[in-house]
Tab-separated table of C-alpha atoms in Angstrom:
chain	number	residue	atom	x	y	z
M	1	UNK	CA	0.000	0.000	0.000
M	2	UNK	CA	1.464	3.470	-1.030
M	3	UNK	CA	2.349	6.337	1.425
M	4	UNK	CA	-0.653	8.067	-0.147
M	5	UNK	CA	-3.502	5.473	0.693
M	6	UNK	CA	-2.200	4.966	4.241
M	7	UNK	CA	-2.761	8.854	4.572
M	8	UNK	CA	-6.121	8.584	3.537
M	9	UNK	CA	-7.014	5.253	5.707
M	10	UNK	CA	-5.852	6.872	8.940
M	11	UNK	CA	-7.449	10.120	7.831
M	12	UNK	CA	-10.673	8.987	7.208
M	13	UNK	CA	-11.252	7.012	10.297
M	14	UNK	CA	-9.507	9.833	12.359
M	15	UNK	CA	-11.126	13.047	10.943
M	16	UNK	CA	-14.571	12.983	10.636
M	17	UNK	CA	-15.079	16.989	10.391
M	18	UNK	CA	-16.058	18.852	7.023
M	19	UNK	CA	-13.211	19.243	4.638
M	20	UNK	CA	-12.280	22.828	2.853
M	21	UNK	CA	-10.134	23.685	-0.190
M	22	UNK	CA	-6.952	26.350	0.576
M	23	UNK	CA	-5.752	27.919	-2.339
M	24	UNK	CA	-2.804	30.283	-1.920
M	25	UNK	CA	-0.432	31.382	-5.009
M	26	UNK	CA	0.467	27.569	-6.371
M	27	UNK	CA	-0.391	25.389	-3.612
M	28	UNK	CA	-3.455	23.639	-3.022
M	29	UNK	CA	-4.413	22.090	0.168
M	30	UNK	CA	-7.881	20.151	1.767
M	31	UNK	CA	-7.330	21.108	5.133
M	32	UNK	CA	-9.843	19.156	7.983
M	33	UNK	CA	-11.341	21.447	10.394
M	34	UNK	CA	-9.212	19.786	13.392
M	35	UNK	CA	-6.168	21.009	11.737
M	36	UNK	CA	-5.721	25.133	12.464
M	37	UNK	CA	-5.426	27.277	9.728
M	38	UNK	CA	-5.044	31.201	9.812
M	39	UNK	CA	-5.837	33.007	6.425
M	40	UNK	CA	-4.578	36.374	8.053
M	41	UNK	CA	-0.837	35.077	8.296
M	42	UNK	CA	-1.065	34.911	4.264
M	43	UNK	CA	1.018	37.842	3.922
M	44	UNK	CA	3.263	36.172	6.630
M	45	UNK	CA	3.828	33.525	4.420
M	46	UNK	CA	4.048	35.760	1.192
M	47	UNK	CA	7.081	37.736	2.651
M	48	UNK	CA	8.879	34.698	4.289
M	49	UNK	CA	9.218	33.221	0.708
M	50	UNK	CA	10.516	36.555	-0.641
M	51	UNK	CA	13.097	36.858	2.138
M	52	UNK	CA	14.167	33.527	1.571
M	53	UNK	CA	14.583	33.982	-2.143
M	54	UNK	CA	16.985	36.840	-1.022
M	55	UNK	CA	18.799	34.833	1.608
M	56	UNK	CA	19.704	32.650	-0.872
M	57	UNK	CA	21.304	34.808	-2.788
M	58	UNK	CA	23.422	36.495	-0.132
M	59	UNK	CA	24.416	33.038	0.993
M	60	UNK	CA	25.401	32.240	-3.145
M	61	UNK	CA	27.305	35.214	-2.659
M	62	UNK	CA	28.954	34.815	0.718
M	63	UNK	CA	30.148	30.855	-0.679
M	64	UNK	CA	31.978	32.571	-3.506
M	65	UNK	CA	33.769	35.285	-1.338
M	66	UNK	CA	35.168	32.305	0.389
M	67	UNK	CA	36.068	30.167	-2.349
M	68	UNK	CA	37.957	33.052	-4.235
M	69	UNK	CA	39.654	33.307	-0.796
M	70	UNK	CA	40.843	29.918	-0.701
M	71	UNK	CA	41.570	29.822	-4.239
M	72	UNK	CA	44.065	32.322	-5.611
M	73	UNK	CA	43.350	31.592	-9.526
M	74	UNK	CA	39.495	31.113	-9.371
M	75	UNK	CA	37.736	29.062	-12.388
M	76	UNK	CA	35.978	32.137	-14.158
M	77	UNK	CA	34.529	29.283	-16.717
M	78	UNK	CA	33.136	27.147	-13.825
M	79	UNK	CA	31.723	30.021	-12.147
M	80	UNK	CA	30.041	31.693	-15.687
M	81	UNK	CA	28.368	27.931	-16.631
M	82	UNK	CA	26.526	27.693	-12.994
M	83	UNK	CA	22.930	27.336	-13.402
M	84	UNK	CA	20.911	29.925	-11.490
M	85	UNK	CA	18.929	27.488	-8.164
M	86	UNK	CA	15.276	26.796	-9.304
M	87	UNK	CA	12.155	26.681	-7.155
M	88	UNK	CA	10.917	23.005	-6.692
M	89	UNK	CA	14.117	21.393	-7.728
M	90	UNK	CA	15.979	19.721	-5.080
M	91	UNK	CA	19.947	20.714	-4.781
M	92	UNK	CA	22.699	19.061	-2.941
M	93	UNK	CA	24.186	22.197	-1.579
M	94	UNK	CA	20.932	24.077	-1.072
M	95	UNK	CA	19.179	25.146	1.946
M	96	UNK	CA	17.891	22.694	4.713
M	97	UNK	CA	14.822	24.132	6.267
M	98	UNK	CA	12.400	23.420	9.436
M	99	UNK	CA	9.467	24.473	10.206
M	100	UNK	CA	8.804	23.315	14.078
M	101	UNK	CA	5.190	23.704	14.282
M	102	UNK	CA	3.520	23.452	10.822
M	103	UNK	CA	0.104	22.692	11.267
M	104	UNK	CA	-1.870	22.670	7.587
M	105	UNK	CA	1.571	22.364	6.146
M	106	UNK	CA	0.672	25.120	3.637
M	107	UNK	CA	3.494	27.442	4.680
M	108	UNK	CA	6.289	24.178	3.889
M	109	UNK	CA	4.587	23.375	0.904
M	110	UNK	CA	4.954	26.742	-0.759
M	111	UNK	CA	8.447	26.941	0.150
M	112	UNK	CA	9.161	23.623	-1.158
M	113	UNK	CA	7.268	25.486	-4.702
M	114	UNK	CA	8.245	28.874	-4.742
M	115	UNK	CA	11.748	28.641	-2.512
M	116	UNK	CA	14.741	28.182	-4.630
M	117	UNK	CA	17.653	26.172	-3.851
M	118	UNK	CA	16.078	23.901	-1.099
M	119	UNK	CA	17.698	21.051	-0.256
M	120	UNK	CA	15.578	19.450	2.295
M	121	UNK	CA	12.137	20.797	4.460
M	122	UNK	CA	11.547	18.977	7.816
M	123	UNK	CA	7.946	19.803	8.273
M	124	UNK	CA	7.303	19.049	12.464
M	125	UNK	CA	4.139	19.015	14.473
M	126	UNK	CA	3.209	17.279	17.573
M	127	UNK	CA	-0.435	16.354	16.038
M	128	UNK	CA	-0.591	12.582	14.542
M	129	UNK	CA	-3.570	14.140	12.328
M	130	UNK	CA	-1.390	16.636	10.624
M	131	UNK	CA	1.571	14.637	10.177
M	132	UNK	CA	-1.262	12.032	8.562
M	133	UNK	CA	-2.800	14.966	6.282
M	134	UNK	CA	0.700	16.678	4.906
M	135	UNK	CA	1.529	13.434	3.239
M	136	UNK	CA	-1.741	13.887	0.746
M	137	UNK	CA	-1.009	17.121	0.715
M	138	UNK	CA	2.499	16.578	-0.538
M	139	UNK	CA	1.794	13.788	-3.226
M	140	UNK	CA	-1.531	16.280	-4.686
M	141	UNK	CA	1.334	19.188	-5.209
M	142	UNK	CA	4.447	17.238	-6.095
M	143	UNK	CA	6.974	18.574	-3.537
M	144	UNK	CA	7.032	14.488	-1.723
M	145	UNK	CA	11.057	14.655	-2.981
M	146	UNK	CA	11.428	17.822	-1.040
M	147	UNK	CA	9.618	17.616	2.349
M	148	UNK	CA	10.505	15.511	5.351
M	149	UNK	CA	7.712	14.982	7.776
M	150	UNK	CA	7.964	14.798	11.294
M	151	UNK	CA	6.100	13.628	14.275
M	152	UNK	CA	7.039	15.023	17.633
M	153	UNK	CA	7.761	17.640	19.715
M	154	UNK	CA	9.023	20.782	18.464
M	155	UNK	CA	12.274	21.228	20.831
M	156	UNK	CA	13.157	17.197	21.031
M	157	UNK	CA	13.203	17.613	17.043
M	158	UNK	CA	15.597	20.709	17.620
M	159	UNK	CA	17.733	19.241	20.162
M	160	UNK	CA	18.436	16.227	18.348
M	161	UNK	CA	19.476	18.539	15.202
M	162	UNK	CA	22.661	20.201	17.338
M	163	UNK	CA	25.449	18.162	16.041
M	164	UNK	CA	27.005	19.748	13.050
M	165	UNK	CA	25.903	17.607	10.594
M	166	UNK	CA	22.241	17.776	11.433
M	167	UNK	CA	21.741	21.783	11.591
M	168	UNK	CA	19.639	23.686	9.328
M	169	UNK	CA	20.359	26.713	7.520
M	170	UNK	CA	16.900	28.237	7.785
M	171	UNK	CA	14.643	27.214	11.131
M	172	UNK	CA	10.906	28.403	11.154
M	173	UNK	CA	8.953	29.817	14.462
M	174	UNK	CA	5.144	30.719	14.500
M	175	UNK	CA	4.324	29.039	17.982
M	176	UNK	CA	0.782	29.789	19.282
M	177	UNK	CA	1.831	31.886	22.089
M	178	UNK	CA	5.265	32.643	23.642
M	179	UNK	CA	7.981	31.636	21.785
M	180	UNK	CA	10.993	31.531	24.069
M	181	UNK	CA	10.927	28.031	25.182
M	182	UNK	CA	12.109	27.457	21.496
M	183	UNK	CA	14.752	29.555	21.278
M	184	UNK	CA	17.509	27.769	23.261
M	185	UNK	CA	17.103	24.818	20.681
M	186	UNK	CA	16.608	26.972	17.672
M	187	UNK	CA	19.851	29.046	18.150
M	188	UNK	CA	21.740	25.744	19.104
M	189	UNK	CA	20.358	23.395	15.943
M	190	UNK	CA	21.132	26.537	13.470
M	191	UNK	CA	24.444	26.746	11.383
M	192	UNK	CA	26.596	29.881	11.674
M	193	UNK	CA	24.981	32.821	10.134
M	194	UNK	CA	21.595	30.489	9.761
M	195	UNK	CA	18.690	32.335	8.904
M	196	UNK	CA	16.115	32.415	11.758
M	197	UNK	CA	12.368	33.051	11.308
M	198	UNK	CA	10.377	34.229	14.425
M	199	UNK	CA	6.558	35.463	14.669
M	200	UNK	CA	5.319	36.336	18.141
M	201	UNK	CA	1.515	36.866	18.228
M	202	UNK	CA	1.280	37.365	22.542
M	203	UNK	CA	1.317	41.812	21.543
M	204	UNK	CA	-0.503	42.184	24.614
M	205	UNK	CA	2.761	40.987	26.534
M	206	UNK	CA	4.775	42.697	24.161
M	207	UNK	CA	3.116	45.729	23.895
M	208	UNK	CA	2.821	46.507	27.710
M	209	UNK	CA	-0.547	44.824	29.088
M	210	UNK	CA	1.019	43.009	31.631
M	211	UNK	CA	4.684	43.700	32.448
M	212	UNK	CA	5.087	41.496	35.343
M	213	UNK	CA	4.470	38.222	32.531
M	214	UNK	CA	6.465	40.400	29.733
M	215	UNK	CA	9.409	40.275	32.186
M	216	UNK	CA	8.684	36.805	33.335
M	217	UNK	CA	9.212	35.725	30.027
M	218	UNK	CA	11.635	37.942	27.937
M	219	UNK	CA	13.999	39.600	30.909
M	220	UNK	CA	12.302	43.107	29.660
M	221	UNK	CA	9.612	45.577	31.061
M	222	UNK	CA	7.540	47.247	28.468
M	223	UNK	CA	6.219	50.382	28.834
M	224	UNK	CA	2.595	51.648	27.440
M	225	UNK	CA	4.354	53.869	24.905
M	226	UNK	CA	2.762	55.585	21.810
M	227	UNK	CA	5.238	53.536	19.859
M	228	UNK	CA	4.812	50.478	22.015
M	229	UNK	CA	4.383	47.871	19.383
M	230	UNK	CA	8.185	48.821	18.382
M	231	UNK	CA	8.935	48.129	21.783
M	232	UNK	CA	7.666	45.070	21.752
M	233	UNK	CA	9.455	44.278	18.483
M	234	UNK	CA	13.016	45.492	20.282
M	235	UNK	CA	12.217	43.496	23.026
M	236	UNK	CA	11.706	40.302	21.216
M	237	UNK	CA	15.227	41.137	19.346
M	238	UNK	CA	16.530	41.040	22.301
M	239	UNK	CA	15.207	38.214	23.904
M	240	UNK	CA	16.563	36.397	20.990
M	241	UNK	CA	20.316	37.935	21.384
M	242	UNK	CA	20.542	36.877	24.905
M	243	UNK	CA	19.669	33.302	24.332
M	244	UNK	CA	22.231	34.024	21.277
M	245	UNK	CA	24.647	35.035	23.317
M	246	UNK	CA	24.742	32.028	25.612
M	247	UNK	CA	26.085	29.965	22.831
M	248	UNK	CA	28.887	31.856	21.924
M	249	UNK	CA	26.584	33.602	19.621
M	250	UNK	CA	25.093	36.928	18.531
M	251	UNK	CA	22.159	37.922	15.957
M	252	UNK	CA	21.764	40.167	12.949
M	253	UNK	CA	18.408	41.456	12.172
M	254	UNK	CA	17.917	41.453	8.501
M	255	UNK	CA	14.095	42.361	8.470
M	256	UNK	CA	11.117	43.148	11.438
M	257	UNK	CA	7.834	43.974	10.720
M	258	UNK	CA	5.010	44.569	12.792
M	259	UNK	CA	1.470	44.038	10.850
M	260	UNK	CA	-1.532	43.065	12.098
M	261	UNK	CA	-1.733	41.417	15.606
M	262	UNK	CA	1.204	40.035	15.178
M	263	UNK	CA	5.635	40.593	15.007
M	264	UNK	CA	8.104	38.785	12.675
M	265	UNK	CA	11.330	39.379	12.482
M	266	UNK	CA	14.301	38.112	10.356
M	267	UNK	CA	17.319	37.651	12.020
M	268	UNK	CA	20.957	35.940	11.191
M	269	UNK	CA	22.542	34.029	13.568
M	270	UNK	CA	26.154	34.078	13.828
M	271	UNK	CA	28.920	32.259	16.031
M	272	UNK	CA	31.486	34.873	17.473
M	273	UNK	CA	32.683	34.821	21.253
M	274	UNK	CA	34.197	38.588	20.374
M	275	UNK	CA	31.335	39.728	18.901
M	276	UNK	CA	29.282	38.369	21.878
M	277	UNK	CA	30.637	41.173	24.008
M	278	UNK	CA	29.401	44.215	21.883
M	279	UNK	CA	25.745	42.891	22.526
M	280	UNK	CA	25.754	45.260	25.986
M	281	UNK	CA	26.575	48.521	23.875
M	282	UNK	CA	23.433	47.341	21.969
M	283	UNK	CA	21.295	47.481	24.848
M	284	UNK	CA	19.481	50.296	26.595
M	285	UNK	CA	17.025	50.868	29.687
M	286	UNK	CA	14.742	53.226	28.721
M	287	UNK	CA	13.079	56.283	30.914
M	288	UNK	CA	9.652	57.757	30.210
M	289	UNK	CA	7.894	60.868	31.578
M	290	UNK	CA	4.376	59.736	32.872
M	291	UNK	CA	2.952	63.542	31.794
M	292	UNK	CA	4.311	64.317	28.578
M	293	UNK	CA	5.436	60.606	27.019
M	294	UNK	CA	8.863	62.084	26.571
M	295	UNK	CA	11.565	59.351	26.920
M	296	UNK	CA	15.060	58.686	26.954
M	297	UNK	CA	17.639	55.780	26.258
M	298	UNK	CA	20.309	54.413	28.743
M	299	UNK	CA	22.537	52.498	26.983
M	300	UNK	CA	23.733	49.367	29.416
M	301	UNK	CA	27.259	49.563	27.797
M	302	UNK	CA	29.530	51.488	25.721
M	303	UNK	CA	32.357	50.414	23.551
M	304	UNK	CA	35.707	52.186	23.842
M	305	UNK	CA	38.251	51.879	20.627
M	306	UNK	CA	41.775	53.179	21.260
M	307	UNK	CA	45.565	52.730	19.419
M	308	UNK	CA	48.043	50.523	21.843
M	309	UNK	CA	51.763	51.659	22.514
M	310	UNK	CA	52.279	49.079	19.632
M	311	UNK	CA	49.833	50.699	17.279
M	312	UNK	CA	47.412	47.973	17.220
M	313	UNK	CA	43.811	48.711	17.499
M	314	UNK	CA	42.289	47.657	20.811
M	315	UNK	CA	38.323	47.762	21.598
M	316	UNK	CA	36.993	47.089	24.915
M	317	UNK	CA	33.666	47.844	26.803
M	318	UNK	CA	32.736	50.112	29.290
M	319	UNK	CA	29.724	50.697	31.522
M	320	UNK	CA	27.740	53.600	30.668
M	321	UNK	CA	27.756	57.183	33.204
M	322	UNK	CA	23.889	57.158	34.142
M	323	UNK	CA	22.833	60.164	33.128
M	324	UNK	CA	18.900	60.124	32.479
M	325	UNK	CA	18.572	63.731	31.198
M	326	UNK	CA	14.751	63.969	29.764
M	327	UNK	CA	14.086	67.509	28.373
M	328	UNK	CA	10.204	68.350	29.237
M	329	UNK	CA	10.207	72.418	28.727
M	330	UNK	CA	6.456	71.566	28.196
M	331	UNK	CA	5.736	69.090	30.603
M	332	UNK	CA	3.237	69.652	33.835
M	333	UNK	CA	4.431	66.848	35.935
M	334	UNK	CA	8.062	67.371	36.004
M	335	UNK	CA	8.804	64.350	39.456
M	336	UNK	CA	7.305	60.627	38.066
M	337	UNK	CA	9.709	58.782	35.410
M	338	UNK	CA	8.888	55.625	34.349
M	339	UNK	CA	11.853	52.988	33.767
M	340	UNK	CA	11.384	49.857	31.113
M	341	UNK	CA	13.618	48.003	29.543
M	342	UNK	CA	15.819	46.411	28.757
M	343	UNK	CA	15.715	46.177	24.667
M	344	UNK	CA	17.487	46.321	21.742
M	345	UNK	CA	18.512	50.013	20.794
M	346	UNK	CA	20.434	49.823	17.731
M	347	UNK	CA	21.334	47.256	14.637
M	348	UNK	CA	17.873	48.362	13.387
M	349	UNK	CA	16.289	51.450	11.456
M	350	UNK	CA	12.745	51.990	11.337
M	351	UNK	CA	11.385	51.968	8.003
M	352	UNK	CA	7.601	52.803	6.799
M	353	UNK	CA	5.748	50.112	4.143
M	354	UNK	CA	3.062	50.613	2.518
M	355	UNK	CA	1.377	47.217	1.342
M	356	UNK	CA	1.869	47.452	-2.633
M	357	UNK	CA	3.986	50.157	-2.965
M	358	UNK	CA	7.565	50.856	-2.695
M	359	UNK	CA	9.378	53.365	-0.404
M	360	UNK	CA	12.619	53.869	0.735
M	361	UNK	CA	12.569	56.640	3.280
M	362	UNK	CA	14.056	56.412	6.676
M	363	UNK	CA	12.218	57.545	9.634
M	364	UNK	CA	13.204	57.622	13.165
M	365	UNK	CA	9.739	57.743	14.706
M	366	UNK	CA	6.747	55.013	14.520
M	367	UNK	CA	4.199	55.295	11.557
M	368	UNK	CA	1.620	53.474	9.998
M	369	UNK	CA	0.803	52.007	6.514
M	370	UNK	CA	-2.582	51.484	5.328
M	371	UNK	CA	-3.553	48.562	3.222
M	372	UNK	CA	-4.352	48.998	-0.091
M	373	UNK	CA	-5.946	45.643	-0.975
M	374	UNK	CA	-9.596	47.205	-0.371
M	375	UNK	CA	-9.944	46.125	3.419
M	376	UNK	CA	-12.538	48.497	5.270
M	377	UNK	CA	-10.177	48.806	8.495
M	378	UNK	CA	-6.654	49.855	8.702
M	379	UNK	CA	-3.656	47.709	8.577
M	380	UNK	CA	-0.627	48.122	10.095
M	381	UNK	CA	2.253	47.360	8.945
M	382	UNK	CA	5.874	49.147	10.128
M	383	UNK	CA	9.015	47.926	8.299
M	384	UNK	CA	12.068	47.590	10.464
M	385	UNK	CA	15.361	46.970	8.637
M	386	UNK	CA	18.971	46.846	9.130
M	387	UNK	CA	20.115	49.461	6.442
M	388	UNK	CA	17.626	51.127	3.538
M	389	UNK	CA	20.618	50.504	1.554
M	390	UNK	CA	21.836	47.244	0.836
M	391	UNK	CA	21.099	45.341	-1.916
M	392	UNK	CA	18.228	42.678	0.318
M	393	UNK	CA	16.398	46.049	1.554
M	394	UNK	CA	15.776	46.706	-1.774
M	395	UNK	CA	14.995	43.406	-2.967
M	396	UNK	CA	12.287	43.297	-0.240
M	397	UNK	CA	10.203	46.727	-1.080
M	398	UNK	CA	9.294	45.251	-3.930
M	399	UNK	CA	6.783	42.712	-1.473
């Protein structure tokens, strides 16, 4: 009996609820009501493949730095007749992804079609249902020569991925709820300078609702700030560079959004104990005024750069003079400071999106985007990146 039929025996006397077609870009799915899906996170999904697409490329580029390194006469003629990666081809030297928690399977089935250069997808879920469902699912769109399935729990799958054989270039986090009991096994099971995936949907931690649980959970205190949804983007950074940091390793945020009811961020993860120790300088407390919303950073470190006696350049860290410093000329209540923190103060610059249009103007305060796809309410959707300039930025505003 074929992988396929099994599927469907187990299926059938497992799910009884009505069945429903999912259509999104190429893929195709019948998803069974015990089996979550979220049509909201489409977008989600739309800009993870486009990031990934860009990855790639940056990584293509990265392996050919280092091979005209190591080689001092590089083969121009090799290098010219190399086929450009192709979406739903499998590669021996492309990208091994996992998604921990993947539910319909829709999101690893349209990388495993749109996402090129993938070597191997290890879809993972805990629920025998899904893991039954994705193999119909994989067989109806073709990609069964791409994607792994697996039954289990999200941080045993991790854990037993640390060795350096096993680790994945790309890992993928949408947990229902907080996410930080999956970051000690991420940042462990991902290879140096591994592309890391994160959406955090708890905003009413983030964002300031209850700060005792916020600082429970992430080490920060966030403050009910006009602009507190970019706090609670900066604190999940950080929450991810100090689990980083434990390792031996440090993160570089490559794209953050905030949209919807939800954060995502995009962050590399690379292995440097010297670069560990500039991850204080990155940090700040901040300090709000309770009348006028005025606020100021305290950076938790700074880094001091200076010529030795034998002209070598040395760079150590210092702790930062507390100096708070808030200038309220206009301000009534001039005695009551609030103090949050701490979070991620730099490696990012706040960028405004607008859904279906490009931009490319740096802003340093919080603004909104509207959504152009004929929705009565709202959206939201603030871009943070790491620099407007580079070659990905660019690549992305065209999402």
């Amino acid at each position: 009996m074929e992988v396929g039929e099994i599927a469907e025996k187990k299926i059938a006397t497992n799910d009884k609820a009505p069945e429903r077609v999912i259509k999104e870009s190429t893929t195709e799915i019948i998803a069974g009501a015990a089996v979550f899906y979220n049509p909201v996170q489409e977008f989600n999904r739309d800009l993870s493949i486009s990031v990934l697409n860009v990855y790639l490329k940056r990584l293509i580029r990265e392996r050919e730095a280092a091979a005209h390194k190591n080689d001092q006469i590089p083969n121009e003629s090799n290098a010219n007749d190399k086929k450009p990666y192709t979406a739903g081809v499998k590669y021996d030297d492309g990208l091994r992804i996992l998604e921990a928690l993947f539910a319909t399977g829709l999101r690893s089935i349209r990388y495993a079609k749109e996402v090129a250069g993938v070597r191997k997808i290890v879809a993972n879920d805990l629920s025998k249902v899904a893991v039954d469902f994705i193999h119909v699912k994989m067989l109806h769109n073709g990609v069964e020569h791409l994607i792994v399935p697996s039954e289990g729990y999200a941080m045993t799958r991790m854990y037993l991925s640390t060795s350096y054989e096993k680790r994945f270039d790309v890992i993928d986090l949408d947990p229902y709820g907080c996410l930080n009991r999956f970051l000690d096994d991420a940042i462990q099971s991902l290879t140096s300078g591994g592309l890391l995936l994160v959406t955090a949907t708890d905003m009413a931690l983030l964002a300031g609702n209850t700060p005792e649980a916020c600082y429970a959970k992430c080490s920060s205190v966030p403050l009910r700030m006009k602009c507190c949804h970019e706090m609670g983007l900066r604190i999940l950074l950080h929450c991810i560079e100090t689990h980083a940091n434990r390792y031996g390793k440090y993160i570089e945020p490559l794209l953050s959004i905030s949209a919807d009811v939800y954060v995502r961020v995009f962050v590399c993860v690379h292995r440097s104990q010297a670069k560990c120790k500039y991850s204080m300088s990155k940090q700040s407390m901040i300090f709000q005024c309770t009348g006028c919303d005025t606020y100021t950073l305290q950076p938790m470190g700074i880094v001091k750069s200076k010529i030795s006696d034998k002209g070598n350049a040395e760079v150590k860290c210092g702790i930062y003079a507390a100096t708070i410093g808030l200038q309220r000329e206009n301000c009534e209540d001039q005695s009551n400071i609030s103090l949050g923190g701490d979070d991620v103060s730099s490696h990012i610059s706040l960028q405004s999106a607008q859904k279906g249009s490009e931009t490319s103007a740096t802003t340093s305060c919080y603004e909104t985007a509207h959504d152009t796809t004929g929705a009565s309410a709202p959206r939201k959707v603030s871009h943070y990146t790491q620099s407007d300039s580079s070659e990905e930025s660019h690549e992305l505003e065209k999402v």
